Coordinates of N, CA and C in Angstrom, one line a residue:
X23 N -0.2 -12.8 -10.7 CA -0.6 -11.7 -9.8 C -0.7 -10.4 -10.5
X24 N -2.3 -9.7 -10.3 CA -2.0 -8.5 -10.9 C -2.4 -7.4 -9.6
X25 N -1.3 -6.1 -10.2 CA -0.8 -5.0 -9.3 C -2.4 -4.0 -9.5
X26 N -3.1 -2.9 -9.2 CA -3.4 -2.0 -9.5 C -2.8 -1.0 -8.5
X27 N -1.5 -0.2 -8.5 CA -1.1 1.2 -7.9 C -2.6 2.1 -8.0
X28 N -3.2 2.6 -6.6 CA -4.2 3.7 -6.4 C -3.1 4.9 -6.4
X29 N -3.7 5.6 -7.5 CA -3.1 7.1 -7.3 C -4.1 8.1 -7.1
X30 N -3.7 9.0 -5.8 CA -4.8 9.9 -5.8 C -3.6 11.0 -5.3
X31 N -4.2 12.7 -5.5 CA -3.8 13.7 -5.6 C -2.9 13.9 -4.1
X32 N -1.8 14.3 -4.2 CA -0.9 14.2 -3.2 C -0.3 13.0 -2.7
X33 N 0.1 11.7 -3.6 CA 0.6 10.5 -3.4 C 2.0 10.9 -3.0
X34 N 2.6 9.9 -2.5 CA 4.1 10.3 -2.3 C 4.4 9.2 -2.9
X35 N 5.6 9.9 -4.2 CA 6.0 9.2 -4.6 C 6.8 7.6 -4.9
X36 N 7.3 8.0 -4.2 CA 8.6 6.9 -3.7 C 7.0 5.9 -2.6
X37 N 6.3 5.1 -2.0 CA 5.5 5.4 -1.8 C 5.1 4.3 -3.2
X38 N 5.3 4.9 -4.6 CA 4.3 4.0 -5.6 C 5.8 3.6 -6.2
X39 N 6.6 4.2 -6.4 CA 7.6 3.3 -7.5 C 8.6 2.6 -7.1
X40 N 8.9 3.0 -5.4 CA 9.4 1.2 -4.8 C 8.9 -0.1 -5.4
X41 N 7.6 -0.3 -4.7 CA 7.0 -1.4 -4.9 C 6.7 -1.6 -6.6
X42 N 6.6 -0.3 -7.2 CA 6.6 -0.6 -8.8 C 7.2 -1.3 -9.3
X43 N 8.6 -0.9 -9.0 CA 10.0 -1.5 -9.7 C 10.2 -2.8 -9.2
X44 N 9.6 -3.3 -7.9 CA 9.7 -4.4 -7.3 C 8.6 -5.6 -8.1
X45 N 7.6 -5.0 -8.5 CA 6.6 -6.1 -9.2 C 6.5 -5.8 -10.9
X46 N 7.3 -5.3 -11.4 CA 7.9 -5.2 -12.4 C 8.9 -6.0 -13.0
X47 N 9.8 -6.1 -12.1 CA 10.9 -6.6 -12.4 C 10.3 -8.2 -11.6
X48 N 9.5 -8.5 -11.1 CA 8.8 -10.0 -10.8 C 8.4 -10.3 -11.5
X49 N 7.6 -9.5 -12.5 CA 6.9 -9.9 -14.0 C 8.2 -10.4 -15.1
X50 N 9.1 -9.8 -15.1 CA 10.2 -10.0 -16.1 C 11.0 -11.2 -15.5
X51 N 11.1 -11.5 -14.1 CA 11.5 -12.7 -13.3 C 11.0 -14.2 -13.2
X52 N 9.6 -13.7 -13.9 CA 8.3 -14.7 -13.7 C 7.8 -15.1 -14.9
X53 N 8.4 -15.0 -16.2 CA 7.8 -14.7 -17.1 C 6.3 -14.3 -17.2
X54 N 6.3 -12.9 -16.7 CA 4.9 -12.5 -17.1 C 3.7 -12.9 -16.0
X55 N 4.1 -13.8 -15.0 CA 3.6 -13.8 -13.6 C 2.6 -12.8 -12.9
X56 N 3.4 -12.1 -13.3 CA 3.2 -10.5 -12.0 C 3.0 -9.4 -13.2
X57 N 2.0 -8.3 -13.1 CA 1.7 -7.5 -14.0 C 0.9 -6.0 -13.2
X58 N 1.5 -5.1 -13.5 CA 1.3 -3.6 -12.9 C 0.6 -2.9 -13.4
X59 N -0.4 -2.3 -13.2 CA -1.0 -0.7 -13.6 C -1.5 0.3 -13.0
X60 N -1.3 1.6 -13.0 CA -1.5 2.6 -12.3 C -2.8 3.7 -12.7
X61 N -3.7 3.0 -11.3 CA -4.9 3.1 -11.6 C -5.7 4.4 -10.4
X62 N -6.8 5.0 -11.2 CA -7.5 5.9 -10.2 C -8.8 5.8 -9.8
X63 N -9.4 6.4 -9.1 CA -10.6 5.9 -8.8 C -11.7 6.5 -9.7
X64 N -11.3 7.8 -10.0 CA -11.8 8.8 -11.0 C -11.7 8.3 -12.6
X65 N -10.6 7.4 -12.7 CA -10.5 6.7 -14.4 C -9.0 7.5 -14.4
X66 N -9.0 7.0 -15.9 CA -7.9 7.3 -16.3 C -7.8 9.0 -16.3
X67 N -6.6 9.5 -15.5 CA -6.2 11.0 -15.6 C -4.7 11.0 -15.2
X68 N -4.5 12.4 -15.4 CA -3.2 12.7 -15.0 C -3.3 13.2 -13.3
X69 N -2.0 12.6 -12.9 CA -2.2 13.0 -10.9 C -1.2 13.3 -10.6
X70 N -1.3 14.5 -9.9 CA 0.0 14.9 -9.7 C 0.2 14.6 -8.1
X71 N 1.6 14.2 -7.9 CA 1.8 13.7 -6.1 C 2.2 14.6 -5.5
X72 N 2.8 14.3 -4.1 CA 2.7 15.4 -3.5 C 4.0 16.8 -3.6
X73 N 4.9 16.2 -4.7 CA 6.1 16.9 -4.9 C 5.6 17.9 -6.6
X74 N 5.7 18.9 -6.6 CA 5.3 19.2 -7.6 C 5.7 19.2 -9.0
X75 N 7.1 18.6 -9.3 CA 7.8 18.2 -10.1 C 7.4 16.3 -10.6
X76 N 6.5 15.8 -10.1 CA 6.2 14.3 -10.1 C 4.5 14.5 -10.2
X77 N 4.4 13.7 -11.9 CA 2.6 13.4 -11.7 C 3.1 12.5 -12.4
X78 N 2.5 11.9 -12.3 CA 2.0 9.6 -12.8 C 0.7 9.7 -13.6
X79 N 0.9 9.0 -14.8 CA -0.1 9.4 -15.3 C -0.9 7.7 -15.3
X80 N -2.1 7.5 -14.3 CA -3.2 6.9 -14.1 C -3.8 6.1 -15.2
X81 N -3.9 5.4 -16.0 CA -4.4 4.8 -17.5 C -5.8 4.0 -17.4
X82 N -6.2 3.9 -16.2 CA -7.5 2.8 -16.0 C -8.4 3.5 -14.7
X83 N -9.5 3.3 -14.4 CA -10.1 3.2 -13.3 C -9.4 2.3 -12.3
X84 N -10.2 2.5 -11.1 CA -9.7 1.3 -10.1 C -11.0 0.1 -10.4
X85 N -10.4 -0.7 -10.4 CA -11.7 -1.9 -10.3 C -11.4 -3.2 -9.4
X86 N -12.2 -3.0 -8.3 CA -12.7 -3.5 -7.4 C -12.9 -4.8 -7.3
X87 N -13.5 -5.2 -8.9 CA -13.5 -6.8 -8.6 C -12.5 -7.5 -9.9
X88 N -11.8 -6.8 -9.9 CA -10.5 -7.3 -10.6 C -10.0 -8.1 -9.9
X89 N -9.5 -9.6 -10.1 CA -8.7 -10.3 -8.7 C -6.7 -9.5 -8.7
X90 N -7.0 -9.3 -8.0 CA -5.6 -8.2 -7.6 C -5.2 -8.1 -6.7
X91 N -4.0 -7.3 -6.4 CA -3.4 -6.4 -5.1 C -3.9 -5.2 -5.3
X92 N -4.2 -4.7 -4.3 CA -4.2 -3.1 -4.6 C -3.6 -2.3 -3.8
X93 N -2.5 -1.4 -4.4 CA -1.6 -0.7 -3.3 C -2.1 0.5 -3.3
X94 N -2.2 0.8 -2.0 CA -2.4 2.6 -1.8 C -1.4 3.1 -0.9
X95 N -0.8 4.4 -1.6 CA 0.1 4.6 -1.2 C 0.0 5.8 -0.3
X96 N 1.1 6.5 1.0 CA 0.5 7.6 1.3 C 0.9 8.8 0.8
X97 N 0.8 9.9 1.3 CA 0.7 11.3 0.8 C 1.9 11.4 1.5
X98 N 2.7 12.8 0.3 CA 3.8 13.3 0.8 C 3.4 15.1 1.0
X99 N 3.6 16.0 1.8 CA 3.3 17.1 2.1 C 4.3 17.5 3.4
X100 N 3.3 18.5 4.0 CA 3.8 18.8 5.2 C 3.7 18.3 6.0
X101 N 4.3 18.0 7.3 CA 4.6 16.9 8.2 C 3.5 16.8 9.2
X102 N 2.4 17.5 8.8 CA 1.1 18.1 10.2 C 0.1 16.9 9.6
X103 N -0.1 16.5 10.5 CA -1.6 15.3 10.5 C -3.1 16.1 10.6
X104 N -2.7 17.2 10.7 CA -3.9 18.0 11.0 C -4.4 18.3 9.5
X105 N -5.7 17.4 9.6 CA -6.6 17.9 8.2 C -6.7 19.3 8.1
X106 N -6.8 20.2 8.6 CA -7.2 22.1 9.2 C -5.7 22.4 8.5
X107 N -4.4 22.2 8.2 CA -3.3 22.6 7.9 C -3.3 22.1 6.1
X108 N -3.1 23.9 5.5 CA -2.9 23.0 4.0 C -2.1 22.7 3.6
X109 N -1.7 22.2 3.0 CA -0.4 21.6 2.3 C 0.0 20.6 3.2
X110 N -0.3 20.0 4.2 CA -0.1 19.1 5.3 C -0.2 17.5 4.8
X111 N 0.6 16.3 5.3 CA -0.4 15.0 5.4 C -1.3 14.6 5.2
X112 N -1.6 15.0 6.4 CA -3.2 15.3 6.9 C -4.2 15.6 6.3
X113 N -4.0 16.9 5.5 CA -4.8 17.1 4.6 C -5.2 16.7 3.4
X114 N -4.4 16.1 2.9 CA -4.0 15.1 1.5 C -5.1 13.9 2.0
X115 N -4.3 13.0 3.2 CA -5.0 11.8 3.1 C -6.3 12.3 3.5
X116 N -6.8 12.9 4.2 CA -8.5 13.5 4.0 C -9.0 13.5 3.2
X117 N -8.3 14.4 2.2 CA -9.1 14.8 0.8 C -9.3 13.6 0.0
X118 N -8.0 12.7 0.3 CA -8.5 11.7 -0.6 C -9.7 10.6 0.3
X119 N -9.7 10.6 1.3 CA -10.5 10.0 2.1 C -12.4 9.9 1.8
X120 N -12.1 11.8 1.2 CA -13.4 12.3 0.6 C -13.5 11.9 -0.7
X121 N -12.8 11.3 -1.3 CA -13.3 10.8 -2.9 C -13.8 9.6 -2.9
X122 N -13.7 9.2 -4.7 CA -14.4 7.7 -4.6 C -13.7 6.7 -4.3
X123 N -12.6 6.9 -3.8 CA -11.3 5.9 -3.4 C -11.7 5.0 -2.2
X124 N -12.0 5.2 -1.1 CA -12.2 4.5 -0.4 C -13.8 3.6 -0.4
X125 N -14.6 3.8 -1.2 CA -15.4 3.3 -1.8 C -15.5 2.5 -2.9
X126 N -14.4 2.0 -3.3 CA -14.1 1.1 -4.1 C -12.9 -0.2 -3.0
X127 N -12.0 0.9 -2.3 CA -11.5 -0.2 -1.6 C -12.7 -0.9 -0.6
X128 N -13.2 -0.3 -0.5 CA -15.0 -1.2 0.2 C -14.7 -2.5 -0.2
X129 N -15.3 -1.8 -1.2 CA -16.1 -3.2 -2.1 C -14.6 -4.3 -2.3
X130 N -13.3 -3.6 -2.7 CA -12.4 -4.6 -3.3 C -12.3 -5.7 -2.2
X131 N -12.0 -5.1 -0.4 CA -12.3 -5.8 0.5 C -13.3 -6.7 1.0
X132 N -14.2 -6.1 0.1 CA -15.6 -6.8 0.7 C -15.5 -8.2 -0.5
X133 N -15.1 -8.6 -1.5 CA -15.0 -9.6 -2.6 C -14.0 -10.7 -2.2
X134 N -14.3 -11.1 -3.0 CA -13.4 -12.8 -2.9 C -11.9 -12.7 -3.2
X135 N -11.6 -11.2 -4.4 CA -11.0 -12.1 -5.4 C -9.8 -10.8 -5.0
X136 N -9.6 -9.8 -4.4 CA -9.1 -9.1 -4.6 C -8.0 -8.7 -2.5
X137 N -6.7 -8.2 -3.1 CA -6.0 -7.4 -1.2 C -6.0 -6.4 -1.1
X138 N -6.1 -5.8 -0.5 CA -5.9 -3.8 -0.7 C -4.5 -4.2 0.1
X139 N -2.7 -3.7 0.0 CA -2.1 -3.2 1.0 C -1.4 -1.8 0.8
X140 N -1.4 -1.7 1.6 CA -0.8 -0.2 2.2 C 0.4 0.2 2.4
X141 N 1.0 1.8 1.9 CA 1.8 1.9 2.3 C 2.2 3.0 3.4
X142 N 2.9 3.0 4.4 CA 2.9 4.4 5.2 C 1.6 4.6 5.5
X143 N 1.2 6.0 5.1 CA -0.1 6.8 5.2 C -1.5 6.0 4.8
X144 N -1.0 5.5 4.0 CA -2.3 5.0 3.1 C -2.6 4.0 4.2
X145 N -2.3 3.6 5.1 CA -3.0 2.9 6.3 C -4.2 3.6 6.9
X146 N -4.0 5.3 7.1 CA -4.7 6.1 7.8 C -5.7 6.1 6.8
X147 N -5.7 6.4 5.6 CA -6.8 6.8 5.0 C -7.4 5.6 5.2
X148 N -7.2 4.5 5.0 CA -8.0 3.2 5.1 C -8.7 3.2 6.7
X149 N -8.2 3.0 8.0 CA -8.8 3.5 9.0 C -9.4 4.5 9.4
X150 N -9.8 5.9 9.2 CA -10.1 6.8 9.0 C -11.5 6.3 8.3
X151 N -11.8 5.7 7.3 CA -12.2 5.5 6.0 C -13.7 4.2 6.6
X152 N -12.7 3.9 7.9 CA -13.1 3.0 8.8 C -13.3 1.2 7.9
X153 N -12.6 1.1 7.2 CA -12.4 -0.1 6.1 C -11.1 -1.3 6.8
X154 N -11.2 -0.7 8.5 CA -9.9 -1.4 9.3 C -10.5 -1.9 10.4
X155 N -11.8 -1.8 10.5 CA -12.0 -1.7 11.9 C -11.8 -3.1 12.7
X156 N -11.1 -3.2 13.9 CA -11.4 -4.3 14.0 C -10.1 -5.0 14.0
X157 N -9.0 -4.8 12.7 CA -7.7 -5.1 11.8 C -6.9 -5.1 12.3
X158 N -5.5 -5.8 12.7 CA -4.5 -5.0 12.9 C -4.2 -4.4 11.5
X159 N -3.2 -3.2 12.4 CA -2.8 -2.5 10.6 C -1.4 -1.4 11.2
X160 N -0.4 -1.2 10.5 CA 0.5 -0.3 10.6 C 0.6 0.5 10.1
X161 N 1.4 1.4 10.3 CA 1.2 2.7 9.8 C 3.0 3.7 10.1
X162 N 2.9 4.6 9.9 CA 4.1 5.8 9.9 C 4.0 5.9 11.5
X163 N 5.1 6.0 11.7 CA 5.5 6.6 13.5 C 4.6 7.7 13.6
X164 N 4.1 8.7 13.0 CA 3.4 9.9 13.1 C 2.0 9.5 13.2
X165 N 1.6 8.3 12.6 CA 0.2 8.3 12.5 C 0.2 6.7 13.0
X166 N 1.2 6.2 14.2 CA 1.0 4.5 14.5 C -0.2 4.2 15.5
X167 N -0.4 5.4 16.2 CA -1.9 4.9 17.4 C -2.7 5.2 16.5
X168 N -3.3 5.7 15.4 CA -4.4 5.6 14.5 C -5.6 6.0 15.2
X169 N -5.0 7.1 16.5 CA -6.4 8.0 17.1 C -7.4 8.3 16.3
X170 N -8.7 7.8 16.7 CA -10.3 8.3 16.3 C -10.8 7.1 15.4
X171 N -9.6 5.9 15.4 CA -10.3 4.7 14.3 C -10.4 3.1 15.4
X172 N -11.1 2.9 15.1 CA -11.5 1.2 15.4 C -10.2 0.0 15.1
X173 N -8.8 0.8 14.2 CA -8.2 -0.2 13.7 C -7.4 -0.6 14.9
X174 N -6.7 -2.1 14.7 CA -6.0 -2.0 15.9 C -4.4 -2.2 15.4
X175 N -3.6 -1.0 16.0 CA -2.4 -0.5 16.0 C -1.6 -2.0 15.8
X176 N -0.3 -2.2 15.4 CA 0.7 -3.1 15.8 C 2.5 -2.5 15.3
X177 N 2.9 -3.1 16.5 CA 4.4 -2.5 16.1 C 5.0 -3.4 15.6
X178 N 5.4 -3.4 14.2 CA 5.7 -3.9 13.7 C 6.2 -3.5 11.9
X179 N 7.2 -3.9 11.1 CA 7.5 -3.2 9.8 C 6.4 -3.5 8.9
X180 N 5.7 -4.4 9.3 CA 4.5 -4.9 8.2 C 3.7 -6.0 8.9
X181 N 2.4 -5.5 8.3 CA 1.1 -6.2 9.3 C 0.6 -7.4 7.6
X182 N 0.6 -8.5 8.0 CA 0.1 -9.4 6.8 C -1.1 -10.0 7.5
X183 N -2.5 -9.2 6.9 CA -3.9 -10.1 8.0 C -4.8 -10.2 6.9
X184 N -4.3 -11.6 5.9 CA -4.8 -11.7 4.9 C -5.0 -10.9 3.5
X185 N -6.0 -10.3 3.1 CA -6.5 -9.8 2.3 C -6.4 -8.3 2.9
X186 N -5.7 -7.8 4.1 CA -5.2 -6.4 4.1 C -3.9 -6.5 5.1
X187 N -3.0 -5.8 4.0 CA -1.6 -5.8 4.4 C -1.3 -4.0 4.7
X188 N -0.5 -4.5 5.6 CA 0.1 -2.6 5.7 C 1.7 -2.9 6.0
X189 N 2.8 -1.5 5.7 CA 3.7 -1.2 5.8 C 4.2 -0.4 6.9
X190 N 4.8 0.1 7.3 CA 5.0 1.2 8.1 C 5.5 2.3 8.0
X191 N 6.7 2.5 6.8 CA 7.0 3.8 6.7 C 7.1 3.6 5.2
X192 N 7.7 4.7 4.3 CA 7.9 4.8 2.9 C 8.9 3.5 2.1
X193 N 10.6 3.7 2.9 CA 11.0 2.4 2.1 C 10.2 1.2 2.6
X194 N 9.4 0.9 3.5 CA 9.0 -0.4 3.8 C 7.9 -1.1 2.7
X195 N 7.5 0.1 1.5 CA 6.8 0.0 0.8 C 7.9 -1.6 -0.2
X196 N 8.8 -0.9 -0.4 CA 9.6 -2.3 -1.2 C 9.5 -3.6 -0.5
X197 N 9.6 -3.7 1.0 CA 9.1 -5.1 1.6 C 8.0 -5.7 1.7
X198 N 7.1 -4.7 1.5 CA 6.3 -4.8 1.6 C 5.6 -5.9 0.3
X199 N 6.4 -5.3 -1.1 CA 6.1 -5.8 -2.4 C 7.1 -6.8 -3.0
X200 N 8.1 -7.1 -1.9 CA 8.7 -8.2 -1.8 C 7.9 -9.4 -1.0
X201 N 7.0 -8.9 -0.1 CA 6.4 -10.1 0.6 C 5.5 -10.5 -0.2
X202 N 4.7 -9.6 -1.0 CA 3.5 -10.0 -1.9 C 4.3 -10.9 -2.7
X203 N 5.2 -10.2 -3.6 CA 6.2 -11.5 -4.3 C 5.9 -12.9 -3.9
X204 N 6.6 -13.1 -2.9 CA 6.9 -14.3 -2.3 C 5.5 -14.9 -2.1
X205 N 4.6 -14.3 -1.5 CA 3.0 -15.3 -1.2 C 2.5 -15.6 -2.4
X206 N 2.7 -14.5 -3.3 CA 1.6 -15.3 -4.2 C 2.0 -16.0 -5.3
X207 N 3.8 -15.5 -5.8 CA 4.3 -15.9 -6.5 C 5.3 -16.8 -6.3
X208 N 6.3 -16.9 -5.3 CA 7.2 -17.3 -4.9 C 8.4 -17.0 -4.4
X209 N 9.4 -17.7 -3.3 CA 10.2 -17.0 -3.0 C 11.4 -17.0 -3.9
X210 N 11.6 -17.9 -4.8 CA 12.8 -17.5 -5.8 C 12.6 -16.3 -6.5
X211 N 11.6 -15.8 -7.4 CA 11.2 -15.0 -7.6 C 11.5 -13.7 -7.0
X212 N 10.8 -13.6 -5.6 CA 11.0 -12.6 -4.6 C 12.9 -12.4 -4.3
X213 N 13.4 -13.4 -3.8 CA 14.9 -13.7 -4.1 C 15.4 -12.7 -5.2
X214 N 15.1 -13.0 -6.3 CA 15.7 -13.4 -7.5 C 15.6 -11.4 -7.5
X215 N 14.5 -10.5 -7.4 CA 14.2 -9.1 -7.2 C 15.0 -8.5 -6.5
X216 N 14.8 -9.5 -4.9 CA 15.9 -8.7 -4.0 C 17.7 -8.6 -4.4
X217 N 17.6 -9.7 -5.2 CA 19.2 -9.6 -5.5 C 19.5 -8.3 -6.7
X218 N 18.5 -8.5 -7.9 CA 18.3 -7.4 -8.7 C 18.3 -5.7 -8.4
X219 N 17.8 -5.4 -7.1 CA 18.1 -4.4 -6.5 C 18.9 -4.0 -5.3
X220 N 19.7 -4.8 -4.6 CA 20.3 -5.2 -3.9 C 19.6 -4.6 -2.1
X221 N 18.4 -5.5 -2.4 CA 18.2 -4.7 -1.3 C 17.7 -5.8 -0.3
X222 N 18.0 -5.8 0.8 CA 17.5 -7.2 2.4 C 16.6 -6.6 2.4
X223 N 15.3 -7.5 2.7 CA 14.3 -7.2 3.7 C 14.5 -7.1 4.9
X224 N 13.9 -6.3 5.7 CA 14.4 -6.5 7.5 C 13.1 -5.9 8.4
X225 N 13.2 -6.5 9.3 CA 12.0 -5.6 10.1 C 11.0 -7.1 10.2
X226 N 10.2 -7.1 11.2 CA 9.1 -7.9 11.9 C 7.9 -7.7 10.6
X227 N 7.5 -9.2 10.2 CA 6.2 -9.3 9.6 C 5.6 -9.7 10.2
X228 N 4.0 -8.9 11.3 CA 3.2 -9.9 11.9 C 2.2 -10.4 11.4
X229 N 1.8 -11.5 11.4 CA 1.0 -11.8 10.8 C -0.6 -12.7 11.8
X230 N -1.8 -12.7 11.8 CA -2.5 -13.5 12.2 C -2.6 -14.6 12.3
X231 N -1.7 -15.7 11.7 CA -1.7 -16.8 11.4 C -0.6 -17.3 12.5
X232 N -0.5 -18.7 13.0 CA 0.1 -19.2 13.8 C -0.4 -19.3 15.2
X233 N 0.2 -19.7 16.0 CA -0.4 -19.7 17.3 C -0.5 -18.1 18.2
X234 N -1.3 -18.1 18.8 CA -2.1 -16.4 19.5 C -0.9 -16.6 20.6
X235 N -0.6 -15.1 21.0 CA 1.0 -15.2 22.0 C -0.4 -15.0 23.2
X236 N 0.1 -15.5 24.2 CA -0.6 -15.9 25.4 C 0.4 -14.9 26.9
X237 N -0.4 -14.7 28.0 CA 0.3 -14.0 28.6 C 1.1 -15.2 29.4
X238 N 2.6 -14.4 30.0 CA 3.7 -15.5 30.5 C 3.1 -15.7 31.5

């Protein structure tokens, strides 16, 4: 399994290096299984996130028809969803909304070979982006009804609907990249991480698959 981390301007940190350390330490669990890079849509640059002491430095383009995961993470700022407020959420996942980022996750979704999942925020930008429509998908308590998008909401820690996964808040980003573990690599593996960091997964994975819940 290979990783590509999207970094785009105003990432929140924590957000990309949960799930980093998580498919990192899969790769060293797996011998060499699992493999990470932190990639932008703009190419290789320096990006700084939303804390101003933390920039990641980006080494590759994002590519689309790489067979991969692709994690996008959300923005860290001020607490306002309102694009019109600067320094806000809001305004972050916008701006990135307006770059070539979501135009590559197009295409990565639209191919055979590749998953886009999500962390927090970065669900919004993806529905917004309208790359959901249709989807279930989760998101941050602040942004879980996903007003003005076609995606369809779910309560739940993590939405697994194939080829697009979402989380729901920042640490869920680590369960998130423990579940990826386990599908595509395995659960000892995935095990073997969680014990390495000492951390339980917890929280509802819904997923599409299995029987459709029917009314009582």
């Amino acid at each position: 399994m290979h990783v590509q981390i999207a970094l785009y301007d105003g990432f929140d940190p924590l957000d990309v290096l949960g799930p980093f350390e998580v498919f990192h330490s899969a790769g060293l669990f797996s011998g060499g299984q699992v493999t990470t890079e932190f990639v932008a849509a703009e190419g290789a640059r320096e990006v700084p996130s939303g804390f101003a002491s933390i920039t990641l430095t980006a080494t590759a383009a994002l590519d689309p028809r790489k067979k991969s995961v692709i994690v996008v993470p959300g923005a860290a700022g001020g607490l306002s969803m309102d694009p019109a407020i600067e320094g806000g959420i809001g305004r972050l996942l916008a701006a990135a909304g307006r770059s070539e980022l979501p135009n590559r996750l197009r295409e990565a979704l639209a191919g055979p070979d590749a998953a886009v999942a999500t962390v927090c925020g970065g669900s919004i930008l993806l529905a917004h982006a309208g790359l959901a429509d249709g989807r279930p998908l989760v998101t941050h308590e602040r942004g879980r009804d996903l007003t003005g998008t076609k995606a369809v909401p779910v309560e739940a820690r993590m939405v697994d609907d194939g080829n697009l996964l979402s989380s729901g808040n920042v640490t869920s980003g680590i369960d998130l990249a423990l579940h990826l573990v386990e599908r595509e690599v395995g659960p000892r593996v995935a095990h073997a991480v969680g014990e390495l960091i000492r951390h339980e997964r917890r929280g509802t994975v819904w997923s599409t698959t299995g029987a459709p819940v029917v009314a009582a």
